PDB file of C-alpha atoms in Angstrom:
ATOM      1  CA  MET G 113      87.968 -45.561-147.295  1.00  0.00           C
ATOM      2  CA  ASP G 114      87.754 -44.445-150.880  1.00  0.00           C
ATOM      3  CA  ILE G 115      86.473 -41.270-152.470  1.00  0.00           C
ATOM      4  CA  LYS G 116      84.013 -41.918-155.284  1.00  0.00           C
ATOM      5  CA  THR G 117      83.360 -39.717-158.258  1.00  0.00           C
ATOM      6  CA  GLY G 118      80.031 -37.878-158.203  1.00  0.00           C
ATOM      7  CA  PRO G 119      77.571 -37.001-160.982  1.00  0.00           C
ATOM      8  CA  GLN G 120      79.288 -33.633-161.604  1.00  0.00           C
ATOM      9  CA  HIS G 121      82.841 -34.999-161.585  1.00  0.00           C
ATOM     10  CA  LYS G 122      83.430 -33.886-165.168  1.00  0.00           C
ATOM     11  CA  LYS G 123      83.141 -30.261-164.039  1.00  0.00           C
ATOM     12  CA  ALA G 124      86.036 -30.456-161.570  1.00  0.00           C
ATOM     13  CA  LYS G 125      89.239 -28.893-162.866  1.00  0.00           C
ATOM     14  CA  ASN G 126      92.680 -29.967-161.764  1.00  0.00           C
ATOM     15  CA  LYS G 127      93.554 -26.772-159.883  1.00  0.00           C
ATOM     16  CA  HIS G 128      95.049 -25.985-156.515  1.00  0.00           C
ATOM     17  CA  ILE G 129      92.570 -25.899-153.645  1.00  0.00           C
ATOM     18  CA  LEU G 130      93.063 -22.788-151.504  1.00  0.00           C
ATOM     19  CA  VAL G 131      89.875 -22.728-149.391  1.00  0.00           C
ATOM     20  CA  ALA G 132      87.990 -25.661-147.841  1.00  0.00           C
ATOM     21  CA  ALA G 133      84.486 -24.932-146.468  1.00  0.00           C
ATOM     22  CA  PHE G 134      82.429 -27.424-144.447  1.00  0.00           C
ATOM     23  CA  ASP G 135      78.867 -27.834-143.286  1.00  0.00           C
ATOM     24  CA  VAL G 136      78.711 -29.026-139.657  1.00  0.00           C
ATOM     25  CA  ASP G 137      75.641 -31.111-138.776  1.00  0.00           C
ATOM     26  CA  ASN G 138      75.673 -34.553-140.411  1.00  0.00           C
ATOM     27  CA  THR G 139      78.808 -33.585-142.386  1.00  0.00           C
ATOM     28  CA  LEU G 140      81.568 -32.618-139.981  1.00  0.00           C
ATOM     29  CA  LEU G 141      79.820 -33.765-136.779  1.00  0.00           C
ATOM     30  CA  PRO G 142      76.712 -35.714-135.754  1.00  0.00           C
ATOM     31  CA  ASP G 143      73.527 -33.654-135.848  1.00  0.00           C
ATOM     32  CA  ALA G 144      73.180 -31.300-132.860  1.00  0.00           C
ATOM     33  CA  SER G 145      76.526 -32.414-131.470  1.00  0.00           C
ATOM     34  CA  GLY G 146      78.410 -30.077-129.177  1.00  0.00           C
ATOM     35  CA  GLN G 147      81.630 -31.974-129.820  1.00  0.00           C
ATOM     36  CA  PRO G 148      84.841 -30.457-131.173  1.00  0.00           C
ATOM     37  CA  PRO G 149      86.141 -31.644-134.551  1.00  0.00           C
ATOM     38  CA  SER G 150      87.415 -35.214-134.602  1.00  0.00           C
ATOM     39  CA  PRO G 151      91.175 -35.789-134.141  1.00  0.00           C
ATOM     40  CA  ALA G 152      91.385 -36.945-137.766  1.00  0.00           C
ATOM     41  CA  PHE G 153      89.744 -33.788-139.085  1.00  0.00           C
ATOM     42  CA  THR G 154      91.782 -31.554-136.770  1.00  0.00           C
ATOM     43  CA  GLN G 155      94.981 -33.177-138.024  1.00  0.00           C
ATOM     44  CA  ALA G 156      93.871 -32.744-141.639  1.00  0.00           C
ATOM     45  CA  ALA G 157      92.984 -29.076-140.990  1.00  0.00           C
ATOM     46  CA  VAL G 158      96.440 -28.404-139.539  1.00  0.00           C
ATOM     47  CA  GLN G 159      97.991 -30.106-142.568  1.00  0.00           C
ATOM     48  CA  ALA G 160      95.802 -27.971-144.830  1.00  0.00           C
ATOM     49  CA  ALA G 161      97.018 -24.821-143.100  1.00  0.00           C
ATOM     50  CA  GLN G 162     100.615 -25.943-143.539  1.00  0.00           C
ATOM     51  CA  GLN G 163      99.905 -26.180-147.269  1.00  0.00           C
ATOM     52  CA  GLY G 164      98.300 -22.726-147.323  1.00  0.00           C
ATOM     53  CA  VAL G 165      94.675 -23.902-147.471  1.00  0.00           C
ATOM     54  CA  ALA G 166      92.164 -21.850-145.464  1.00  0.00           C
ATOM     55  CA  ILE G 167      89.398 -23.591-143.495  1.00  0.00           C
ATOM     56  CA  SER G 168      85.875 -22.146-143.210  1.00  0.00           C
ATOM     57  CA  ILE G 169      82.655 -23.282-141.560  1.00  0.00           C
ATOM     58  CA  VAL G 170      79.415 -22.735-143.516  1.00  0.00           C
ATOM     59  CA  SER G 171      76.678 -23.862-141.178  1.00  0.00           C
ATOM     60  CA  ALA G 172      73.114 -23.395-139.975  1.00  0.00           C
ATOM     61  CA  ARG G 173      74.663 -22.849-136.537  1.00  0.00           C
ATOM     62  CA  GLY G 174      75.276 -19.385-135.165  1.00  0.00           C
ATOM     63  CA  VAL G 175      78.416 -17.779-133.818  1.00  0.00           C
ATOM     64  CA  ASN G 176      77.760 -18.825-130.238  1.00  0.00           C
ATOM     65  CA  LYS G 177      77.804 -22.509-131.178  1.00  0.00           C
ATOM     66  CA  VAL G 178      80.543 -22.520-133.815  1.00  0.00           C
ATOM     67  CA  LEU G 179      83.151 -20.341-132.094  1.00  0.00           C
ATOM     68  CA  PRO G 180      83.737 -22.353-128.887  1.00  0.00           C
ATOM     69  CA  THR G 181      83.190 -25.855-130.251  1.00  0.00           C
ATOM     70  CA  LEU G 182      84.744 -25.694-133.715  1.00  0.00           C
ATOM     71  CA  ILE G 183      86.826 -22.617-134.416  1.00  0.00           C
ATOM     72  CA  LYS G 184      88.703 -22.327-131.116  1.00  0.00           C
ATOM     73  CA  PRO G 185      89.808 -26.000-131.096  1.00  0.00           C
ATOM     74  CA  LEU G 186      91.278 -25.604-134.584  1.00  0.00           C
ATOM     75  CA  LEU G 187      93.048 -22.405-133.538  1.00  0.00           C
ATOM     76  CA  GLU G 188      94.433 -24.177-130.479  1.00  0.00           C
ATOM     77  CA  ALA G 189      95.596 -27.062-132.672  1.00  0.00           C
ATOM     78  CA  GLY G 190      97.717 -24.685-134.713  1.00  0.00           C
ATOM     79  CA  VAL G 191      95.584 -23.404-137.595  1.00  0.00           C
ATOM     80  CA  PRO G 192      96.662 -19.748-137.971  1.00  0.00           C
ATOM     81  CA  PRO G 193      93.867 -17.166-137.472  1.00  0.00           C
ATOM     82  CA  GLU G 194      94.327 -15.777-140.970  1.00  0.00           C
ATOM     83  CA  LEU G 195      93.615 -19.259-142.384  1.00  0.00           C
ATOM     84  CA  ILE G 196      90.397 -19.747-140.429  1.00  0.00           C
ATOM     85  CA  ARG G 197      89.250 -16.153-140.564  1.00  0.00           C
ATOM     86  CA  TRP G 198      85.928 -16.074-142.447  1.00  0.00           C
ATOM     87  CA  HIS G 199      82.799 -18.165-141.832  1.00  0.00           C
ATOM     88  CA  GLY G 200      79.290 -18.254-143.250  1.00  0.00           C
ATOM     89  CA  LEU G 201      76.881 -18.883-140.363  1.00  0.00           C
ATOM     90  CA  ALA G 202      73.104 -19.176-139.824  1.00  0.00           C
ATOM     91  CA  ASN G 203      72.839 -20.693-143.326  1.00  0.00           C
ATOM     92  CA  GLY G 204      74.778 -17.799-144.794  1.00  0.00           C
ATOM     93  CA  ALA G 205      72.742 -15.062-143.097  1.00  0.00           C
ATOM     94  CA  GLN G 206      75.955 -13.955-141.386  1.00  0.00           C
ATOM     95  CA  ILE G 207      79.578 -13.709-142.405  1.00  0.00           C
ATOM     96  CA  TYR G 208      81.806 -13.760-139.335  1.00  0.00           C
ATOM     97  CA  ASP G 209      85.407 -12.581-138.943  1.00  0.00           C
ATOM     98  CA  VAL G 210      87.265 -14.583-136.294  1.00  0.00           C
ATOM     99  CA  MET G 211      90.265 -12.216-136.243  1.00  0.00           C
ATOM    100  CA  GLU G 212      88.167  -9.126-135.526  1.00  0.00           C
ATOM    101  CA  HIS G 213      85.436 -11.052-133.657  1.00  0.00           C
ATOM    102  CA  LYS G 214      82.629  -9.357-135.527  1.00  0.00           C
ATOM    103  CA  ILE G 215      79.873  -9.993-138.025  1.00  0.00           C
ATOM    104  CA  VAL G 216      80.835  -8.315-141.286  1.00  0.00           C
ATOM    105  CA  GLN G 217      77.711  -9.131-143.313  1.00  0.00           C
ATOM    106  CA  GLU G 218      74.150  -9.915-142.297  1.00  0.00           C
ATOM    107  CA  HIS G 219      70.887 -10.627-144.127  1.00  0.00           C
ATOM    108  CA  VAL G 220      67.785 -10.665-141.927  1.00  0.00           C
ATOM    109  CA  ILE G 221      64.115 -11.486-142.487  1.00  0.00           C
ATOM    110  CA  PRO G 222      61.936  -8.343-142.484  1.00  0.00           C
ATOM    111  CA  ILE G 223      60.223  -8.169-139.102  1.00  0.00           C
ATOM    112  CA  ASP G 224      56.711  -7.755-140.537  1.00  0.00           C
ATOM    113  CA  ILE G 225      57.146 -10.943-142.565  1.00  0.00           C
ATOM    114  CA  ALA G 226      58.500 -12.816-139.558  1.00  0.00           C
ATOM    115  CA  GLN G 227      55.458 -11.643-137.568  1.00  0.00           C
ATOM    116  CA  GLN G 228      52.995 -12.862-140.214  1.00  0.00           C
ATOM    117  CA  LEU G 229      54.605 -16.275-140.480  1.00  0.00           C
ATOM    118  CA  MET G 230      54.952 -16.751-136.728  1.00  0.00           C
ATOM    119  CA  THR G 231      51.331 -15.695-136.134  1.00  0.00           C
ATOM    120  CA  TYR G 232      50.128 -18.229-138.701  1.00  0.00           C
ATOM    121  CA  LEU G 233      52.296 -21.017-137.257  1.00  0.00           C
ATOM    122  CA  GLN G 234      51.085 -20.127-133.774  1.00  0.00           C
ATOM    123  CA  GLY G 235      47.467 -20.435-134.914  1.00  0.00           C
ATOM    124  CA  GLN G 236      48.174 -23.840-136.450  1.00  0.00           C
ATOM    125  CA  GLY G 237      49.904 -25.109-133.313  1.00  0.00           C
ATOM    126  CA  VAL G 238      53.143 -25.755-135.204  1.00  0.00           C
ATOM    127  CA  GLN G 239      56.381 -25.688-133.210  1.00  0.00           C
ATOM    128  CA  HIS G 240      58.683 -23.009-134.550  1.00  0.00           C
ATOM    129  CA  TRP G 241      61.637 -20.917-133.514  1.00  0.00           C
ATOM    130  CA  VAL G 242      63.777 -18.087-134.782  1.00  0.00           C
ATOM    131  CA  ASN G 243      67.539 -17.706-134.756  1.00  0.00           C
ATOM    132  CA  ASP G 244      67.994 -14.077-133.739  1.00  0.00           C
ATOM    133  CA  SER G 245      71.174 -12.021-133.549  1.00  0.00           C
ATOM    134  CA  ASP G 246      71.458  -8.675-131.849  1.00  0.00           C
ATOM    135  CA  GLY G 247      75.236  -8.788-131.915  1.00  0.00           C
ATOM    136  CA  LEU G 248      77.115 -12.040-131.408  1.00  0.00           C
ATOM    137  CA  ASP G 249      74.800 -13.922-129.057  1.00  0.00           C
ATOM    138  CA  CYS G 250      72.688 -15.658-131.755  1.00  0.00           C
ATOM    139  CA  SER G 251      69.874 -16.561-129.376  1.00  0.00           C
ATOM    140  CA  ASP G 252      67.167 -19.037-130.382  1.00  0.00           C
ATOM    141  CA  TYR G 253      63.566 -18.072-129.597  1.00  0.00           C
ATOM    142  CA  PHE G 254      61.159 -20.985-129.174  1.00  0.00           C
ATOM    143  CA  TRP G 255      57.399 -20.962-129.162  1.00  0.00           C
ATOM    144  CA  ALA G 256      56.183 -21.316-125.584  1.00  0.00           C
ATOM    145  CA  GLN G 257      52.550 -21.492-124.422  1.00  0.00           C
ATOM    146  CA  GLY G 258      49.617 -19.201-125.187  1.00  0.00           C
ATOM    147  CA  THR G 259      50.688 -15.918-126.777  1.00  0.00           C
ATOM    148  CA  THR G 260      54.236 -15.633-125.472  1.00  0.00           C
ATOM    149  CA  TYR G 261      57.647 -16.571-126.743  1.00  0.00           C
ATOM    150  CA  ALA G 262      60.499 -17.874-124.637  1.00  0.00           C
ATOM    151  CA  SER G 263      64.050 -16.638-124.969  1.00  0.00           C
ATOM    152  CA  VAL G 264      66.159 -19.771-124.750  1.00  0.00           C
ATOM    153  CA  ARG G 265      69.931 -19.531-124.535  1.00  0.00           C
ATOM    154  CA  ASP G 266      70.587 -23.193-125.302  1.00  0.00           C
ATOM    155  CA  GLN G 267      68.905 -24.472-128.437  1.00  0.00           C
ATOM    156  CA  TRP G 268      68.981 -28.069-127.236  1.00  0.00           C
ATOM    157  CA  GLN G 269      66.943 -27.494-124.064  1.00  0.00           C
ATOM    158  CA  GLU G 270      63.178 -27.288-123.796  1.00  0.00           C
ATOM    159  CA  PRO G 271      61.895 -23.921-122.528  1.00  0.00           C
ATOM    160  CA  SER G 272      61.520 -23.909-118.758  1.00  0.00           C
ATOM    161  CA  ALA G 273      61.422 -21.480-115.834  1.00  0.00           C
ATOM    162  CA  GLU G 274      65.136 -22.040-115.367  1.00  0.00           C
ATOM    163  CA  ASN G 275      66.362 -21.356-118.876  1.00  0.00           C
ATOM    164  CA  SER G 276      63.886 -18.897-120.372  1.00  0.00           C
ATOM    165  CA  VAL G 277      62.382 -15.466-119.915  1.00  0.00           C
ATOM    166  CA  GLU G 278      58.900 -15.064-121.335  1.00  0.00           C
ATOM    167  CA  LEU G 279      58.379 -12.001-123.486  1.00  0.00           C
ATOM    168  CA  PRO G 280      54.739 -11.399-124.495  1.00  0.00           C
ATOM    169  CA  LYS G 281      54.205 -11.350-128.266  1.00  0.00           C
ATOM    170  CA  TYR G 282      57.954 -11.148-128.772  1.00  0.00           C
ATOM    171  CA  VAL G 283      59.339 -10.991-132.307  1.00  0.00           C
ATOM    172  CA  PRO G 284      63.133 -11.047-132.694  1.00  0.00           C
ATOM    173  CA  ASN G 285      64.437  -7.706-133.885  1.00  0.00           C
ATOM    174  CA  LYS G 286      66.991  -9.344-136.186  1.00  0.00           C
ATOM    175  CA  PRO G 287      65.477 -12.660-137.340  1.00  0.00           C
ATOM    176  CA  LEU G 288      68.016 -14.661-139.335  1.00  0.00           C
ATOM    177  CA  VAL G 289      66.293 -18.017-139.779  1.00  0.00           C
ATOM    178  CA  LEU G 290      62.697 -18.982-138.987  1.00  0.00           C
ATOM    179  CA  VAL G 291      62.272 -22.728-138.534  1.00  0.00           C
ATOM    180  CA  ALA G 292      58.901 -24.472-138.704  1.00  0.00           C
ATOM    181  CA  ASN G 293      59.084 -28.026-137.369  1.00  0.00           C
ATOM    182  CA  ASP G 294      56.866 -31.033-138.128  1.00  0.00           C
ATOM    183  CA  VAL G 295      54.630 -29.088-140.500  1.00  0.00           C
ATOM    184  CA  PRO G 296      51.583 -31.077-141.765  1.00  0.00           C
ATOM    185  CA  ALA G 297      51.151 -31.229-145.536  1.00  0.00           C
ATOM    186  CA  ALA G 298      48.160 -28.863-145.635  1.00  0.00           C
ATOM    187  CA  VAL G 299      49.982 -26.256-143.528  1.00  0.00           C
ATOM    188  CA  TYR G 300      53.092 -26.651-145.691  1.00  0.00           C
ATOM    189  CA  LYS G 301      51.086 -25.869-148.837  1.00  0.00           C
ATOM    190  CA  GLU G 302      49.585 -22.813-147.148  1.00  0.00           C
ATOM    191  CA  LEU G 303      53.053 -21.599-146.110  1.00  0.00           C
ATOM    192  CA  LEU G 304      54.215 -21.827-149.711  1.00  0.00           C
ATOM    193  CA  LYS G 305      51.192 -19.768-150.811  1.00  0.00           C
ATOM    194  CA  MET G 306      52.036 -17.163-148.175  1.00  0.00           C
ATOM    195  CA  ALA G 307      55.637 -17.048-149.363  1.00  0.00           C
ATOM    196  CA  ASP G 308      54.426 -16.266-152.904  1.00  0.00           C
ATOM    197  CA  ASN G 309      52.982 -13.018-151.561  1.00  0.00           C
ATOM    198  CA  PHE G 310      56.325 -11.839-150.215  1.00  0.00           C
ATOM    199  CA  ALA G 311      58.932 -10.209-152.416  1.00  0.00           C
ATOM    200  CA  SER G 312      61.312 -12.879-153.698  1.00  0.00           C
ATOM    201  CA  ASP G 313      64.280 -10.667-152.862  1.00  0.00           C
ATOM    202  CA  GLN G 314      63.201 -10.538-149.203  1.00  0.00           C
ATOM    203  CA  ILE G 315      62.492 -14.088-148.056  1.00  0.00           C
ATOM    204  CA  VAL G 316      62.449 -17.615-149.457  1.00  0.00           C
ATOM    205  CA  PRO G 317      61.164 -20.898-147.984  1.00  0.00           C
ATOM    206  CA  LEU G 318      63.579 -23.813-148.051  1.00  0.00           C
ATOM    207  CA  LEU G 319      62.486 -27.403-147.513  1.00  0.00           C
ATOM    208  CA  TYR G 320      64.929 -28.948-145.049  1.00  0.00           C
ATOM    209  CA  GLN G 321      63.311 -32.330-144.407  1.00  0.00           C
ATOM    210  CA  ASP G 322      60.428 -34.353-145.833  1.00  0.00           C
ATOM    211  CA  ILE G 323      59.422 -36.896-143.197  1.00  0.00           C
ATOM    212  CA  GLU G 324      57.005 -39.763-143.875  1.00  0.00           C
ATOM    213  CA  ARG G 325      55.148 -41.198-140.897  1.00  0.00           C
ATOM    214  CA  GLY G 326      52.766 -43.914-141.993  1.00  0.00           C
ATOM    215  CA  ALA G 327      50.588 -42.399-144.693  1.00  0.00           C
ATOM    216  CA  GLU G 328      51.279 -38.822-143.608  1.00  0.00           C
ATOM    217  CA  HIS G 329      54.000 -36.394-144.663  1.00  0.00           C
ATOM    218  CA  TYR G 330      55.519 -33.788-142.383  1.00  0.00           C
ATOM    219  CA  TYR G 331      57.995 -31.099-143.293  1.00  0.00           C
ATOM    220  CA  LYS G 332      60.713 -29.047-141.680  1.00  0.00           C
ATOM    221  CA  VAL G 333      60.944 -25.665-143.370  1.00  0.00           C
ATOM    222  CA  PHE G 334      63.466 -22.841-143.129  1.00  0.00           C
ATOM    223  CA  PHE G 335      62.528 -19.279-144.023  1.00  0.00           C
ATOM    224  CA  LEU G 336      65.503 -17.050-144.778  1.00  0.00           C
ATOM    225  CA  HIS G 337      66.383 -13.799-146.493  1.00  0.00           C
ATOM    226  CA  ALA G 338      66.899 -14.387-150.200  1.00  0.00           C
ATOM    227  CA  LEU G 339      70.646 -13.710-149.850  1.00  0.00           C
ATOM    228  CA  ALA G 340      70.966 -15.940-146.780  1.00  0.00           C
ATOM    229  CA  ASN G 341      71.925 -19.185-148.456  1.00  0.00           C
ATOM    230  CA  LYS G 342      75.084 -21.229-148.520  1.00  0.00           C
ATOM    231  CA  GLY G 343      75.753 -20.538-152.197  1.00  0.00           C
ATOM    232  CA  ALA G 344      75.774 -16.799-151.511  1.00  0.00           C
ATOM    233  CA  ALA G 345      77.960 -17.466-148.458  1.00  0.00           C
ATOM    234  CA  ALA G 346      80.500 -19.317-150.613  1.00  0.00           C
ATOM    235  CA  GLY G 347      80.503 -16.389-153.039  1.00  0.00           C
ATOM    236  CA  ALA G 348      81.116 -13.964-150.163  1.00  0.00           C
ATOM    237  CA  LEU G 349      83.972 -16.115-148.833  1.00  0.00           C
ATOM    238  CA  SER G 350      85.494 -16.152-152.317  1.00  0.00           C
ATOM    239  CA  LYS G 351      85.621 -12.354-152.311  1.00  0.00           C
ATOM    240  CA  LEU G 352      86.877 -12.093-148.721  1.00  0.00           C
ATOM    241  CA  TYR G 353      89.681 -14.585-149.260  1.00  0.00           C
ATOM    242  CA  ASN G 354      90.264 -13.233-152.792  1.00  0.00           C
ATOM    243  CA  VAL G 355      90.216 -16.811-154.054  1.00  0.00           C
ATOM    244  CA  PRO G 356      88.171 -17.914-157.102  1.00  0.00           C
ATOM    245  CA  LEU G 357      85.505 -20.574-156.602  1.00  0.00           C
ATOM    246  CA  ASP G 358      87.373 -23.040-158.799  1.00  0.00           C
ATOM    247  CA  SER G 359      89.982 -23.149-156.016  1.00  0.00           C
ATOM    248  CA  PHE G 360      87.359 -24.107-153.386  1.00  0.00           C
ATOM    249  CA  LEU G 361      86.546 -27.423-151.775  1.00  0.00           C
ATOM    250  CA  VAL G 362      83.053 -27.447-150.229  1.00  0.00           C
ATOM    251  CA  MET G 363      81.356 -30.309-148.418  1.00  0.00           C
ATOM    252  CA  GLY G 364      77.818 -30.901-147.167  1.00  0.00           C
ATOM    253  CA  ASP G 365      74.942 -33.302-146.757  1.00  0.00           C
ATOM    254  CA  GLY G 366      71.600 -31.491-146.691  1.00  0.00           C
ATOM    255  CA  THR G 367      69.227 -29.560-148.904  1.00  0.00           C
ATOM    256  CA  VAL G 368      70.635 -26.303-147.529  1.00  0.00           C
ATOM    257  CA  ASP G 369      74.061 -27.317-148.871  1.00  0.00           C
ATOM    258  CA  GLU G 370      72.948 -27.867-152.467  1.00  0.00           C
ATOM    259  CA  SER G 371      73.403 -24.255-153.603  1.00  0.00           C
ATOM    260  CA  MET G 372      76.949 -24.175-152.217  1.00  0.00           C
ATOM    261  CA  LEU G 373      77.969 -27.446-153.869  1.00  0.00           C
ATOM    262  CA  SER G 374      76.283 -26.561-157.147  1.00  0.00           C
ATOM    263  CA  LEU G 375      77.949 -23.141-157.335  1.00  0.00           C
ATOM    264  CA  VAL G 376      81.427 -24.525-156.689  1.00  0.00           C
ATOM    265  CA  ALA G 377      80.960 -27.500-159.015  1.00  0.00           C
ATOM    266  CA  ASP G 378      79.807 -25.215-161.846  1.00  0.00           C
ATOM    267  CA  ALA G 379      82.889 -23.042-161.254  1.00  0.00           C
ATOM    268  CA  GLY G 380      85.208 -26.046-161.561  1.00  0.00           C
ATOM    269  CA  GLY G 381      86.006 -26.558-157.878  1.00  0.00           C
ATOM    270  CA  LEU G 382      85.570 -29.626-155.683  1.00  0.00           C
ATOM    271  CA  ALA G 383      82.004 -30.162-154.429  1.00  0.00           C
ATOM    272  CA  MET G 384      81.977 -33.104-152.025  1.00  0.00           C
ATOM    273  CA  ALA G 385      78.905 -34.742-150.501  1.00  0.00           C
ATOM    274  CA  VAL G 386      79.183 -37.193-147.633  1.00  0.00           C
ATOM    275  CA  ALA G 387      77.659 -40.600-148.375  1.00  0.00           C
ATOM    276  CA  ASN G 388      74.758 -39.912-146.001  1.00  0.00           C
ATOM    277  CA  ALA G 389      73.726 -36.801-147.986  1.00  0.00           C
ATOM    278  CA  VAL G 390      70.217 -36.316-149.361  1.00  0.00           C
ATOM    279  CA  PRO G 391      69.693 -37.247-153.046  1.00  0.00           C
ATOM    280  CA  GLY G 392      69.641 -33.637-154.266  1.00  0.00           C
ATOM    281  CA  THR G 393      73.004 -32.873-152.698  1.00  0.00           C
ATOM    282  CA  LEU G 394      74.542 -36.114-153.987  1.00  0.00           C
ATOM    283  CA  ALA G 395      73.340 -35.150-157.472  1.00  0.00           C
ATOM    284  CA  VAL G 396      75.341 -31.884-157.544  1.00  0.00           C
ATOM    285  CA  ALA G 397      78.559 -33.366-156.116  1.00  0.00           C
ATOM    286  CA  THR G 398      81.814 -33.845-157.986  1.00  0.00           C
ATOM    287  CA  HIS G 399      82.956 -36.362-155.352  1.00  0.00           C
ATOM    288  CA  ILE G 400      81.304 -38.577-152.719  1.00  0.00           C
ATOM    289  CA  THR G 401      83.154 -39.109-149.433  1.00  0.00           C
ATOM    290  CA  PRO G 402      82.453 -41.701-146.740  1.00  0.00           C
ATOM    291  CA  ALA G 403      79.558 -40.892-144.404  1.00  0.00           C
ATOM    292  CA  GLN G 404      79.872 -38.561-141.439  1.00  0.00           C
ATOM    293  CA  VAL G 405      80.057 -41.521-139.029  1.00  0.00           C
ATOM    294  CA  ASP G 406      83.136 -42.689-140.966  1.00  0.00           C
ATOM    295  CA  ASP G 407      84.820 -39.259-140.671  1.00  0.00           C
ATOM    296  CA  GLY G 408      84.057 -38.416-144.283  1.00  0.00           C
ATOM    297  CA  ALA G 409      85.032 -34.757-143.815  1.00  0.00           C
ATOM    298  CA  ALA G 410      88.544 -35.764-142.761  1.00  0.00           C
ATOM    299  CA  VAL G 411      88.809 -38.296-145.588  1.00  0.00           C
ATOM    300  CA  GLY G 412      87.660 -35.751-148.172  1.00  0.00           C
ATOM    301  CA  LEU G 413      90.010 -33.040-146.948  1.00  0.00           C
ATOM    302  CA  ARG G 414      93.002 -35.394-146.946  1.00  0.00           C
ATOM    303  CA  TYR G 415      92.092 -36.488-150.493  1.00  0.00           C
ATOM    304  CA  ALA G 416      91.958 -32.871-151.662  1.00  0.00           C
ATOM    305  CA  LEU G 417      95.313 -32.117-150.008  1.00  0.00           C
ATOM    306  CA  GLN G 418      96.898 -35.116-151.706  1.00  0.00           C
ATOM    307  CA  HIS G 419      95.556 -34.436-155.184  1.00  0.00           C
ATOM    308  CA  PHE G 420      94.685 -30.734-155.420  1.00  0.00           C
ATOM    309  CA  ALA G 421      96.715 -28.712-152.908  1.00  0.00           C
ATOM    310  CA  ARG G 422     100.087 -27.079-153.316  1.00  0.00           C
ATOM    311  CA  LYS G 423     102.873 -29.224-151.934  1.00  0.00           C
TER     312      LYS G 423
END
């Protein structure tokens, strides 16, 4: 399948690509998939490593989901650790070092702000959860019943007596991402008003999905530290790898990926959106790959290796 030029194609410079960074859900893998990378992508990643191109994951997922399902399979396939070393996780709230197995940078939501937002969402009956890291576990804390929270080790399971421990009025001590799910329009507007009262260098709301059901609109909203975004993560990876952004390939599909693609496109690098990307992300892309279901990440990486990598 072919690669198409995107709206920002004119910005791409004909330089060597030295780092390739990928979103996971709906870009590299189906949403919420626990699968390893596809054979086609794994093969392309090994080829990239052979040509001196580093591979990074820049994802809303945390360490505990990315390390076993994505990073380890690529290491086992033959990608050297030094070429898969740095990753921007939890939407850029963390930078993770696979060689040292440690988080080297972290931007968390102030606890008092997290408490205010969670109390409001609780009062409105809106499902919400927080990605919390007190080390490398990256637990997800879901709203349970009444005035308690449930500590859930597996994000894809509903809280139950078997998989959760109720902690009265619990607020994560290191909140990375607060997610509000299926937010009605009136509540969404109120959340934006609340966010205006917080310092802009502390926390920002990010619209993840706008869902229309009949005549009603519902929203999925992320709240993150102002420096916890994928554009900032790409900038951090650039410094860690000591590679300029015009030598980056980045790929994504969602609203959270726009800042990363826009930053790299403006710098002259390759900013690829999969065909199933949201309109805003497609608009900042230099190239459009096939959709995730057609292994667009593998197709895009092979294209970059053919046209922009050192032989």
